Coordinates of C-alpha atoms in Angstrom, one line a residue:
X1 CA 0.4 23.7 4.7
X2 CA -0.8 26.2 2.1
X3 CA -1.5 28.7 4.8
X4 CA 2.0 28.3 6.2
X5 CA 3.5 28.8 2.8
X6 CA 1.4 31.8 2.1
X7 CA 2.3 33.3 5.5
X8 CA 6.0 32.7 4.7
X9 CA 5.6 34.5 1.4
X10 CA 4.2 37.5 3.1
X11 CA 6.9 37.3 5.8
X12 CA 9.6 36.9 3.2
X13 CA 8.5 40.3 1.8
X14 CA 8.4 42.0 5.2
X15 CA 11.7 40.6 6.3
X16 CA 13.4 41.6 3.1
X17 CA 12.0 45.1 3.7
X18 CA 13.5 45.1 7.2
X19 CA 16.8 43.7 5.7
X20 CA 17.0 46.7 3.3
X21 CA 16.2 49.1 6.1
X22 CA 18.9 47.7 8.4
X23 CA 21.4 50.6 7.9
X24 CA 23.2 49.7 11.2
X25 CA 24.2 46.3 9.8
X26 CA 28.0 46.1 9.8
X27 CA 29.9 45.3 6.6
X28 CA 31.9 42.0 6.5
X29 CA 35.6 42.5 5.6
X30 CA 35.4 46.2 6.6
X31 CA 33.7 46.7 9.9
X32 CA 34.5 43.1 11.1
X33 CA 36.5 40.1 9.8
X34 CA 35.7 36.5 10.6
X35 CA 37.8 33.4 10.1
X36 CA 35.6 30.3 9.5
X37 CA 38.4 27.7 9.5
X38 CA 37.3 24.0 9.7
X39 CA 34.0 22.2 9.6
X40 CA 32.9 21.1 13.1
X41 CA 32.3 17.5 13.8
X42 CA 29.5 15.6 15.5
X43 CA 28.9 16.1 19.2
X44 CA 26.7 13.7 21.1
X45 CA 23.8 15.2 23.1
X46 CA 25.0 15.9 26.6
X47 CA 28.7 15.4 25.8
X48 CA 31.0 18.2 26.6
X49 CA 33.8 17.2 24.3
X50 CA 34.1 18.7 20.8
X51 CA 37.1 18.4 18.6
X52 CA 38.4 21.8 17.9
X53 CA 38.5 22.4 14.1
X54 CA 39.3 26.1 14.5
X55 CA 42.4 27.1 16.3
X56 CA 41.9 30.8 16.0
X57 CA 38.8 32.8 17.1
X58 CA 35.8 33.2 14.8
X59 CA 36.2 37.0 15.0
X60 CA 39.6 38.2 13.7
X61 CA 38.6 41.9 14.0
X62 CA 35.6 44.0 15.0
X63 CA 35.5 47.8 14.8
X64 CA 34.4 48.4 18.4
X65 CA 34.6 52.1 18.1
X66 CA 32.0 52.0 15.3
X67 CA 29.9 49.5 17.3
X68 CA 29.8 51.8 20.3
X69 CA 29.1 54.8 18.2
X70 CA 25.8 53.3 17.0
X71 CA 23.2 54.0 19.7
X72 CA 21.3 50.7 19.5
X73 CA 24.6 48.7 19.8
X74 CA 25.8 50.8 22.6
X75 CA 22.7 50.2 24.7
X76 CA 22.7 46.6 23.7
X77 CA 26.2 46.1 24.9
X78 CA 25.3 47.7 28.3
X79 CA 22.5 45.1 28.6
X80 CA 24.8 42.2 28.0
X81 CA 26.6 43.0 31.2
X82 CA 23.5 43.0 33.3
X83 CA 22.6 39.3 33.2
X84 CA 23.8 36.6 35.5
X85 CA 24.6 33.6 33.3
X86 CA 23.3 30.8 35.5
X87 CA 19.6 29.8 35.2
X88 CA 18.2 29.2 38.6
X89 CA 20.1 32.2 40.0
X90 CA 17.4 34.8 40.6
X91 CA 18.1 37.9 38.6
X92 CA 18.5 41.0 40.7
X93 CA 17.2 43.8 38.6
X94 CA 18.3 47.2 39.7
X95 CA 16.5 50.4 38.9
X96 CA 19.4 51.3 36.7
X97 CA 19.1 48.1 34.8
X98 CA 15.4 48.6 34.3
X99 CA 16.2 52.0 32.9
X100 CA 18.8 50.4 30.5
X101 CA 16.2 47.9 29.3
X102 CA 13.9 50.9 28.5
X103 CA 16.7 52.9 26.9
X104 CA 17.4 50.0 24.6
X105 CA 13.8 49.7 23.6
X106 CA 13.6 53.5 23.1
X107 CA 16.7 53.5 20.9
X108 CA 15.6 50.6 18.6
X109 CA 12.2 52.3 18.2
X110 CA 14.0 55.3 16.6
X111 CA 15.2 53.0 13.8
X112 CA 13.4 52.5 10.5
X113 CA 13.6 48.8 11.0
X114 CA 11.5 48.8 14.1
X115 CA 9.1 51.5 12.7
X116 CA 8.5 49.3 9.7
X117 CA 7.9 46.2 12.0
X118 CA 5.6 48.2 14.2
X119 CA 3.5 49.4 11.2
X120 CA 3.2 45.8 9.9
X121 CA 2.1 44.5 13.3
X122 CA -0.5 47.2 13.6
X123 CA -1.8 46.4 10.2
X124 CA -2.1 42.7 11.2
X125 CA -3.9 43.7 14.4
X126 CA -1.2 42.3 16.6
X127 CA 0.1 45.4 18.1
X128 CA -1.3 48.7 19.5
X129 CA -0.6 51.7 17.2
X130 CA 0.3 53.8 20.2
X131 CA 4.1 53.8 20.4
X132 CA 4.2 53.8 24.2
X133 CA 1.9 50.8 24.3
X134 CA 3.9 49.0 21.7
X135 CA 7.1 49.6 23.8
X136 CA 5.3 48.0 26.7
X137 CA 4.4 45.0 24.6
X138 CA 8.1 44.7 23.5
X139 CA 9.1 45.0 27.1
X140 CA 6.9 42.0 28.1
X141 CA 8.0 39.9 25.2
X142 CA 11.7 40.5 25.7
X143 CA 12.4 41.6 29.3
X144 CA 9.7 40.2 31.6
X145 CA 11.4 37.8 34.0
X146 CA 10.0 34.3 34.3
X147 CA 10.9 30.9 35.9
X148 CA 12.9 28.8 33.4
X149 CA 14.1 26.6 36.3
X150 CA 11.1 25.2 38.3
X151 CA 13.0 25.2 41.5
X152 CA 14.4 28.7 41.3
X153 CA 13.2 32.3 41.3
X154 CA 12.4 34.4 38.3
X155 CA 15.7 33.6 36.6
X156 CA 15.3 34.2 32.9
X157 CA 13.9 36.4 30.2
X158 CA 13.7 36.2 26.4
X159 CA 16.4 38.8 25.9
X160 CA 18.8 37.1 28.3
X161 CA 18.3 33.7 26.7
X162 CA 18.5 34.7 23.1
X163 CA 21.1 37.4 23.2
X164 CA 23.2 36.7 26.3
X165 CA 23.1 32.9 26.8
X166 CA 22.5 30.9 29.9
X167 CA 23.8 27.7 31.4
X168 CA 21.5 25.0 32.7
X169 CA 22.5 23.2 35.9
X170 CA 26.1 23.9 34.8
X171 CA 25.5 21.3 32.0
X172 CA 24.3 22.7 28.7
X173 CA 24.5 26.0 26.9
X174 CA 21.2 27.5 26.1
X175 CA 20.7 30.5 23.8
X176 CA 23.6 32.7 23.0
X177 CA 22.5 33.3 19.4
X178 CA 23.9 36.8 19.1
X179 CA 27.1 37.7 17.3
X180 CA 28.1 40.7 19.4
X181 CA 27.9 38.7 22.6
X182 CA 29.8 35.9 20.9
X183 CA 32.5 38.3 19.9
X184 CA 32.7 39.8 23.4
X185 CA 32.7 36.4 25.1
X186 CA 35.4 35.2 22.7
X187 CA 37.5 38.3 23.5
X188 CA 37.2 37.5 27.2
X189 CA 38.2 33.8 26.5
X190 CA 34.8 32.5 27.7
X191 CA 33.9 31.3 24.2
X192 CA 35.9 28.9 22.1
X193 CA 34.8 28.6 18.5
X194 CA 35.1 25.0 17.3
X195 CA 34.2 25.4 13.6
X196 CA 31.2 25.9 11.4
X197 CA 28.4 23.4 10.9
X198 CA 27.5 22.3 7.4
X199 CA 26.3 19.0 5.9
X200 CA 28.9 18.4 3.3
X201 CA 32.0 20.0 1.9
X202 CA 30.0 21.7 -0.9
X203 CA 28.2 23.8 1.8
X204 CA 31.3 25.7 2.8
X205 CA 30.1 29.1 4.0
X206 CA 31.7 32.4 3.0
X207 CA 33.3 34.9 5.4
X208 CA 30.9 37.5 4.2
X209 CA 27.8 35.4 5.0
X210 CA 25.4 37.1 7.4
X211 CA 24.0 33.8 8.8
X212 CA 26.0 30.9 10.1
X213 CA 25.6 27.6 12.0
X214 CA 28.3 27.4 14.6
X215 CA 29.8 25.0 17.1
X216 CA 31.4 26.4 20.2
X217 CA 32.0 26.0 23.9
X218 CA 31.1 28.6 26.4
X219 CA 32.6 28.5 29.9
X220 CA 33.6 25.0 29.2
X221 CA 30.1 23.7 28.0
X222 CA 29.6 22.7 24.4
X223 CA 26.9 24.0 22.1
X224 CA 26.9 21.3 19.3
X225 CA 25.2 23.7 16.8
X226 CA 23.9 27.2 17.2
X227 CA 22.4 29.4 14.4
X228 CA 23.4 33.0 14.5
X229 CA 23.0 36.1 12.3
X230 CA 26.4 37.8 11.9
X231 CA 26.8 41.6 11.5
X232 CA 23.1 42.4 11.7
X233 CA 21.9 45.1 14.1
X234 CA 20.1 44.2 17.4
X235 CA 17.0 46.0 16.1
X236 CA 16.8 43.7 13.1
X237 CA 16.8 40.6 15.2
X238 CA 14.3 42.0 17.7
X239 CA 12.0 43.0 14.8
X240 CA 12.2 39.6 13.1
X241 CA 11.5 37.5 16.1
X242 CA 8.8 39.8 17.6
X243 CA 6.8 39.5 14.3
X244 CA 7.1 35.7 14.4
X245 CA 6.3 35.6 18.1
X246 CA 3.1 37.6 17.6
X247 CA 1.9 35.6 14.6
X248 CA 0.7 32.6 16.7
X249 CA 0.3 31.4 20.2
X250 CA 1.5 27.8 19.8
X251 CA 4.4 26.7 22.0
X252 CA 6.7 26.8 18.9
X253 CA 6.6 28.4 15.5
X254 CA 9.0 27.7 12.7
X255 CA 8.9 29.6 9.4
X256 CA 10.9 29.1 6.3
X257 CA 11.8 32.4 4.5
X258 CA 14.3 33.7 2.0
X259 CA 16.0 36.8 3.4
X260 CA 18.5 38.4 1.0
X261 CA 20.3 35.4 -0.4
X262 CA 19.7 33.1 2.6
X263 CA 17.1 30.4 2.9
X264 CA 16.4 30.4 6.6
X265 CA 14.3 28.5 9.1
X266 CA 13.4 31.0 11.8
X267 CA 12.3 29.4 15.1
X268 CA 10.5 30.9 18.1
X269 CA 9.5 29.2 21.3
X270 CA 7.1 30.9 23.6
X271 CA 7.1 31.1 27.4
X272 CA 3.7 32.5 28.1
X273 CA 3.6 36.1 26.9
X274 CA 7.4 36.1 26.5
X275 CA 10.0 34.7 24.2
X276 CA 11.5 31.4 25.4
X277 CA 14.0 31.3 22.6
X278 CA 14.4 32.3 19.0
X279 CA 17.1 31.7 16.5
X280 CA 17.8 31.3 12.7
X281 CA 18.9 28.1 11.1
X282 CA 20.6 28.5 7.8
X283 CA 19.2 26.1 5.2
X284 CA 21.0 27.3 2.1
X285 CA 22.6 30.3 0.6
X286 CA 22.0 31.5 -3.0
X287 CA 24.4 29.3 -5.0
X288 CA 24.6 26.5 -2.3
X289 CA 22.1 23.9 -1.2
X290 CA 22.6 22.6 2.3

């Protein structure tokens, strides 16, 4: 246990460094506005009924011009369009899409966030110091296609699962832990926000919180609770989860860290040399225990 805590202490320092370097993080109340509304109720596993405690969308406003003017978000949004939501449907990857995957990696590697993450990983002996080789490593972790569905073709990759979301046999929602995708899907009426998840009334989150636990339905399927960063840049999430992914080789790693004012559990599942899934779980925020 001590080793885990020590690791978390070191990770806490690194992740806070990344947090401070994340100049592409959007500002709540200015660049975007959310409306939390009601606290979501309990949904039984496998049930697709959730009482709607939020009549309006989660995102009241997002400055899309600003979003699209930031290179990493612009490439990120291009990628969101490229994935077929259903697992078991073999992904057809066009040359153009492969190029877009690379452009996204190139653009995040220009940021201080990823440069800092790269330096840390090199220091820990987890990544090659050569930038081109490190980009290849990132590509394998996030974009290599693998079989998530045993019967199907190569139907999934880490990026798709975490950032885009997938449906499994038309039954449950997997992934979709990214706020930009959540916003875009909500705008297209594919996502219906049901309310925030919190244990008791005293845990009410704030509209300027950068991490939330949400309940929603996507294309009619319910996700009882999904953790998500709000307003952070794509490079920040890629940096965080890449570092955790490379720390160990177990099927699953969970670390508890304090980033800014948030006490978080960060979870990463591995699928061979790639990310199976990764997400944050908000445990508490400065003045509130969950």
